[in-house]
Coordinates of C-alpha atoms in Angstrom, one line a residue:
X1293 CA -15.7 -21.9 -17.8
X1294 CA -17.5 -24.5 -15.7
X1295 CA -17.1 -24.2 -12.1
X1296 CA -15.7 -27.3 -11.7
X1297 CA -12.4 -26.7 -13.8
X1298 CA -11.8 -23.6 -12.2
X1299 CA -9.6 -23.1 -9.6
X1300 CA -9.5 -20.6 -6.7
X1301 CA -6.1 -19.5 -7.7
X1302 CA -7.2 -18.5 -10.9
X1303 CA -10.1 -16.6 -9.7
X1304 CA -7.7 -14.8 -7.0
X1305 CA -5.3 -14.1 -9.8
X1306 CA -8.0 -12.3 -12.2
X1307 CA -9.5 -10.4 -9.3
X1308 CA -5.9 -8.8 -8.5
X1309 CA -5.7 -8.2 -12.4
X1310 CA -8.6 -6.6 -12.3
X1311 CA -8.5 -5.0 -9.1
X1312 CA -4.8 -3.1 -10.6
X1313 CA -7.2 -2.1 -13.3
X1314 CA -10.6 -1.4 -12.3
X1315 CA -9.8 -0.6 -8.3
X1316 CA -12.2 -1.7 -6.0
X1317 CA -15.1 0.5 -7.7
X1318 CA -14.7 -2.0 -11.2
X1319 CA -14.7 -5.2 -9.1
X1320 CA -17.9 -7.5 -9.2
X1321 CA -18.7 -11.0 -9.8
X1322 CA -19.8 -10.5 -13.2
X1323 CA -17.3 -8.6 -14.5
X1324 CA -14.7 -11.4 -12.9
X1325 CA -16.6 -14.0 -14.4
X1326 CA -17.1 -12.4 -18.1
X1327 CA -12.9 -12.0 -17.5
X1328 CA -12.2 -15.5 -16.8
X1329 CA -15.2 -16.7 -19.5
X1330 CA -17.4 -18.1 -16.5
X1331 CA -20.7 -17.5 -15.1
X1332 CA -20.6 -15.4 -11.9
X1333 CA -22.5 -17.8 -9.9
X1334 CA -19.3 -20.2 -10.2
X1335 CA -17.0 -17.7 -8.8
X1336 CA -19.2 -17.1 -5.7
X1337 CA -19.3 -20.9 -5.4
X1338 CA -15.5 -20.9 -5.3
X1339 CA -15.0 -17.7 -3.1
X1340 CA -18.1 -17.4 -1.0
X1341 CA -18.4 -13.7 -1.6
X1342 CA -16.6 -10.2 -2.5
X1343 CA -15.6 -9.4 0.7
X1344 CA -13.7 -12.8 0.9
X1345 CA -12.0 -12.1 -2.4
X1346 CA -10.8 -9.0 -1.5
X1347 CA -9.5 -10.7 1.4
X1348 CA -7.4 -13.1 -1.0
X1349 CA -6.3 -11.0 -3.7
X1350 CA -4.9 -8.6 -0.8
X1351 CA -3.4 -11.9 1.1
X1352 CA -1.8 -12.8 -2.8
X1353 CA -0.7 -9.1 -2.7
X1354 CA 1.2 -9.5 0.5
X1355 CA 2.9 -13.2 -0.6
X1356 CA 5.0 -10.6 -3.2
X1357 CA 6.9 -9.0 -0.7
X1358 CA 10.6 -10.9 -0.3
X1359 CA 11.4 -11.0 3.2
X1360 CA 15.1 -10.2 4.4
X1361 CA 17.3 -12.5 6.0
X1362 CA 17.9 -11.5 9.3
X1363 CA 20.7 -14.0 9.6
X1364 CA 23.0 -12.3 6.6
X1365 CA 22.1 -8.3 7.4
X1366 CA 21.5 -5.8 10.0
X1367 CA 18.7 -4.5 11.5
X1368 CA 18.2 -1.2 9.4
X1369 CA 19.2 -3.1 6.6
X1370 CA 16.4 -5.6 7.3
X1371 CA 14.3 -2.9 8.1
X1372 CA 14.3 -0.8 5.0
X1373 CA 14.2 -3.8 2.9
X1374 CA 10.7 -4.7 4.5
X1375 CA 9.6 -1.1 4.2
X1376 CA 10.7 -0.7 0.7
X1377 CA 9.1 -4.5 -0.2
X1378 CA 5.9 -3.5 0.9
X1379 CA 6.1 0.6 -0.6
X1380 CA 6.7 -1.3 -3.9
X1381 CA 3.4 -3.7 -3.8
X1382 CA 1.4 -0.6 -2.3
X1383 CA 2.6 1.1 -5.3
X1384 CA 1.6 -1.9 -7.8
X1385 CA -1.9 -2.3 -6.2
X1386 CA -3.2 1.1 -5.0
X1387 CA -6.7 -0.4 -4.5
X1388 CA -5.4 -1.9 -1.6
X1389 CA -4.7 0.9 0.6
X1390 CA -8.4 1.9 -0.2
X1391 CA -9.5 -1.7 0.8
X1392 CA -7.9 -0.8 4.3
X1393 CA -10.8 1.5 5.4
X1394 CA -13.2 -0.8 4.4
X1395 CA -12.3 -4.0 4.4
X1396 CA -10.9 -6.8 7.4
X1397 CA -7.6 -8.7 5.5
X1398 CA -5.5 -10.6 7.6
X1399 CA -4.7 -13.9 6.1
X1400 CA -1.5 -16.1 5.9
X1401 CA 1.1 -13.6 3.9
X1402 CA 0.1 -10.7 5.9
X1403 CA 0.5 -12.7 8.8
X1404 CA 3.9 -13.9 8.0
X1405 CA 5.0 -10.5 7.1
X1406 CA 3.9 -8.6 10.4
X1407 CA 6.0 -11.6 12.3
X1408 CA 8.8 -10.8 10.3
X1409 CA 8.9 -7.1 10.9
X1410 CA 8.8 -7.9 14.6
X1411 CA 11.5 -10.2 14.2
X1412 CA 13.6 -7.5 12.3
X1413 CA 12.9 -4.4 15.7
X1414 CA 13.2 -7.5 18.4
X1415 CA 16.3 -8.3 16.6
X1416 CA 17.3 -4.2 16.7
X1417 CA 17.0 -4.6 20.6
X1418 CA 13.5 -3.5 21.3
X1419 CA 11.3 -5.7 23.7
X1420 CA 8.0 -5.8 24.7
X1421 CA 5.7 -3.0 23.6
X1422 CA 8.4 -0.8 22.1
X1423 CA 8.7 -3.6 19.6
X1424 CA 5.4 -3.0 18.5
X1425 CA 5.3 0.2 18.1
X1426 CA 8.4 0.5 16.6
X1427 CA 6.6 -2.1 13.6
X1428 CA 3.8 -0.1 13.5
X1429 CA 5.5 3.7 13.0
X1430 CA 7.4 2.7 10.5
X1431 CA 4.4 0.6 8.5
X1432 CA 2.1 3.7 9.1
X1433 CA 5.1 5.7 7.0
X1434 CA 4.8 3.8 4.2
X1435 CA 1.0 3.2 4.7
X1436 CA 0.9 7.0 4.5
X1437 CA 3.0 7.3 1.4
X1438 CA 1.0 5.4 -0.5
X1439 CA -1.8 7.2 0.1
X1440 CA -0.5 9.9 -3.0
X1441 CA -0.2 7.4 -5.9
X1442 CA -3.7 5.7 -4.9
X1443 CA -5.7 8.6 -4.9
X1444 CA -3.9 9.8 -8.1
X1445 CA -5.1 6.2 -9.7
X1446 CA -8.3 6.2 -8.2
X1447 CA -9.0 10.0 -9.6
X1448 CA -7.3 8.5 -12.8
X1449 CA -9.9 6.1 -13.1
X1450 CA -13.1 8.4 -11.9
X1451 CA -12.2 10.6 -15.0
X1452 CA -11.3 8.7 -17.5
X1453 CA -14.9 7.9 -17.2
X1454 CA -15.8 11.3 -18.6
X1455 CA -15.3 12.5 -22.0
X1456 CA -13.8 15.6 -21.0
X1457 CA -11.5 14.7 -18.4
X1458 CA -8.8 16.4 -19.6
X1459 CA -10.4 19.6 -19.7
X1460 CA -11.5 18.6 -16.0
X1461 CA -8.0 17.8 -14.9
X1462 CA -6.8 21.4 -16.8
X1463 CA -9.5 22.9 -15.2
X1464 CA -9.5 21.7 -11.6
X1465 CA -5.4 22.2 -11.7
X1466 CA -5.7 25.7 -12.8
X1467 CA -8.0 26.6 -10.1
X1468 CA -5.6 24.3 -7.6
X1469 CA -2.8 26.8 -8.7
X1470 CA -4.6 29.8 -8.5
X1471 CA -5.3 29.2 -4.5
X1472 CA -2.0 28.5 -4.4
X1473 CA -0.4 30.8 -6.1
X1474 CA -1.8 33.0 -3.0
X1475 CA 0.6 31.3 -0.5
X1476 CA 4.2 32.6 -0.7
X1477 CA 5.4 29.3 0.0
X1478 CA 3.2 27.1 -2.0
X1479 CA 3.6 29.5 -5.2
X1480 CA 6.9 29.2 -5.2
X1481 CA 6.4 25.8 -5.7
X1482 CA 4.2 26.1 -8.5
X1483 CA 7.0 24.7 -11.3
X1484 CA 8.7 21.9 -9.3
X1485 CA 7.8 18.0 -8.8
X1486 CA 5.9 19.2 -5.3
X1487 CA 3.1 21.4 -7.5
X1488 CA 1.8 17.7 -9.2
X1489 CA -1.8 16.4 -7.3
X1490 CA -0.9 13.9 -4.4
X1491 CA 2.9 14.2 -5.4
X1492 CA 6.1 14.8 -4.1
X1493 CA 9.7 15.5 -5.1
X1494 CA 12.3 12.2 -5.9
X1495 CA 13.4 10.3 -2.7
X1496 CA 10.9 11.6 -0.7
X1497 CA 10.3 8.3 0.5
X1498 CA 13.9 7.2 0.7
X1499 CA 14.6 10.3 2.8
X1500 CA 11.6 10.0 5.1
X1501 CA 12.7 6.1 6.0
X1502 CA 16.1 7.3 6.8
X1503 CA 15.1 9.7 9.0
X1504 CA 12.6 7.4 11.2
X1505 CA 15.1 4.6 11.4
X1506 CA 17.6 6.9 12.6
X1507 CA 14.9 8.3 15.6
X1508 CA 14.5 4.5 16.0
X1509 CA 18.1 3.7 16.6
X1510 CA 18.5 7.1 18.9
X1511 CA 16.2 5.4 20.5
X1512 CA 18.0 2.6 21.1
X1513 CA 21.4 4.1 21.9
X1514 CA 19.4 6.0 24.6
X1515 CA 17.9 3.0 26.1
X1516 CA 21.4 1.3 26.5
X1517 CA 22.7 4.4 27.8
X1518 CA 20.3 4.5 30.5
X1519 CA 20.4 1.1 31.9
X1520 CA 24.7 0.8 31.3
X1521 CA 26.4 -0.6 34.4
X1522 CA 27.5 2.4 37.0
X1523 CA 24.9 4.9 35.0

C-alpha cells in the first residue's frame, strides 16, 4: 500500500492488532508494514517512529473505556464503573501494562480518562490532594491486577516460540509445586484456582474494589465527622 493512501488510523489500528498478538516483543515496522501490505518506510513516514506508535495504539486503547455519568449515579458507582472499564481493556491488551515501564503515553484518551476519575473522587467529597491520591490508589489496584494475565500472555507467547513448551510449562509447574508443596499454606492450595501461574480465585478483583472503596468512603465519613459543627 502506497504511503499516500494510507491513513494514520489504519496504521494505529494494525499496531493494536498486532500488539494484542505479538506484545510489544512482535512489534516492528516491518512486520506492521508486511500486515497492512506496505513498505515500512511508509509507516515511519506516517508515525515518525515506534515509540510514537506505542504512544497511539495505547492512546486508541484508552478511547475504549466508557466513561460513567456522573450526573445519573453515585460516586462508588461511578467509581467502580471506571475501575472495571479500564480492568477490562488492561485485560484485552496486556502489552500495555508492559509498555508502562518503558514507555511515556499520555495523549488525549488517557487524558480525558484521568480528568474523569478526578471528577468521580471530587464528586465523592475529596478536595485537594486527597483527591489525587484517592485516583491514584485505586488505578494502582487495577494497575496491579493486571499485572497476572500480562505476564501469563507474555510467557504464553515466549514459549510458544519453542517446540517443547509444553513439556517446559509441565516441567517448570511441577517444580513450582514441589517448592510449594513445602509450605503448609501454599500446599494446601495446590488443587484450587490460586495454584495456576499469576492467578487468582473468581472475584478476586470484584472483592479487592469493594474493599478499597469502602476504606475510601471511611474515609470520608471520618473527615465529615471531624469538621461537623460543635465537634
Amino acid at each position: 500500500m502506497p504511503r499516500d493512501t494510507l491513513t494514520r488510523e489504519q496504521i494505529v489500528q494494525a499496531a493494536v492488532e498486532l500488539l494484542d498478538a505479538e506484545g510489544l516483543e512482535g512489534l516492528n515496522m516491518r512486520a506492521l508494514g508486511k500486515r497492512l501490505g506496505s513498505a515500512a518506510t511508509a509507516v515511519y513516514w506516517h508515525v515518525g517512529s515506534k515509540d510514537n506508535l506505542i504512544a497511539l495504539a495505547a492512546d486508541q486503547a484508552w478511547s475504549e473505556i466508557a466513561l460513567p455519568d456522573l450526573t445519573a449515579t453515585g460516586w462508588r458507582t461511578a467509581a467502580a464503573a471506571a475501575a472495571n472499564g479500564l480492568h477490562a481493556m488492561l485485560t484485552r491488551h496486556p502489552w500495555l501494562v508492559q509498555a508502562f515501564g518503558s514507555f511515556l503515553m499520555f495523549g488525549p484518551a488517557k487524558a480525558r480518562y484521568d480528568d474523569h476519575t478526578l471528577a468521580v473522587y471530587e464528586a465523592a467529597g475529596f478536595t485537594g490532594s486527597l483527591t489525587d491520591q484517592a485516583a491514584a490508589t485505586v488505578f494502582t489496584f487495577v494497575l496491579g491486577n493486571a499485572l497476572g494475565p500480562a505476564a501469563a500472555a507474555s510467557l504464553s507467547r515466549k514459549l510458544s516460540g519453542d517446540g517443547n513448551a509444553e513439556q517446559l510449562m509441565r516441567d517448570s509447574m511441577a517444580e513450582a509445586r514441589e517448592i510449594a508443596a513445602q509450605y503448609p499454606r501454599l500446599r494446601a492450595r495446590l488443587e484450587t484456582p490460586a495454584a495456576g501461574y499469576a492467578t487468582a480465585p473468581d472475584d478476586t478483583f470484584a472483592l479487592g474494589l469493594q474493599a478499597l472503596l469502602d476504606g475510601l468512603d471511611a474515609r470520608l465519613a471520618g473527615r465529615r465527622a471531624s469538621t461537623a459543627p460543635g465537634e
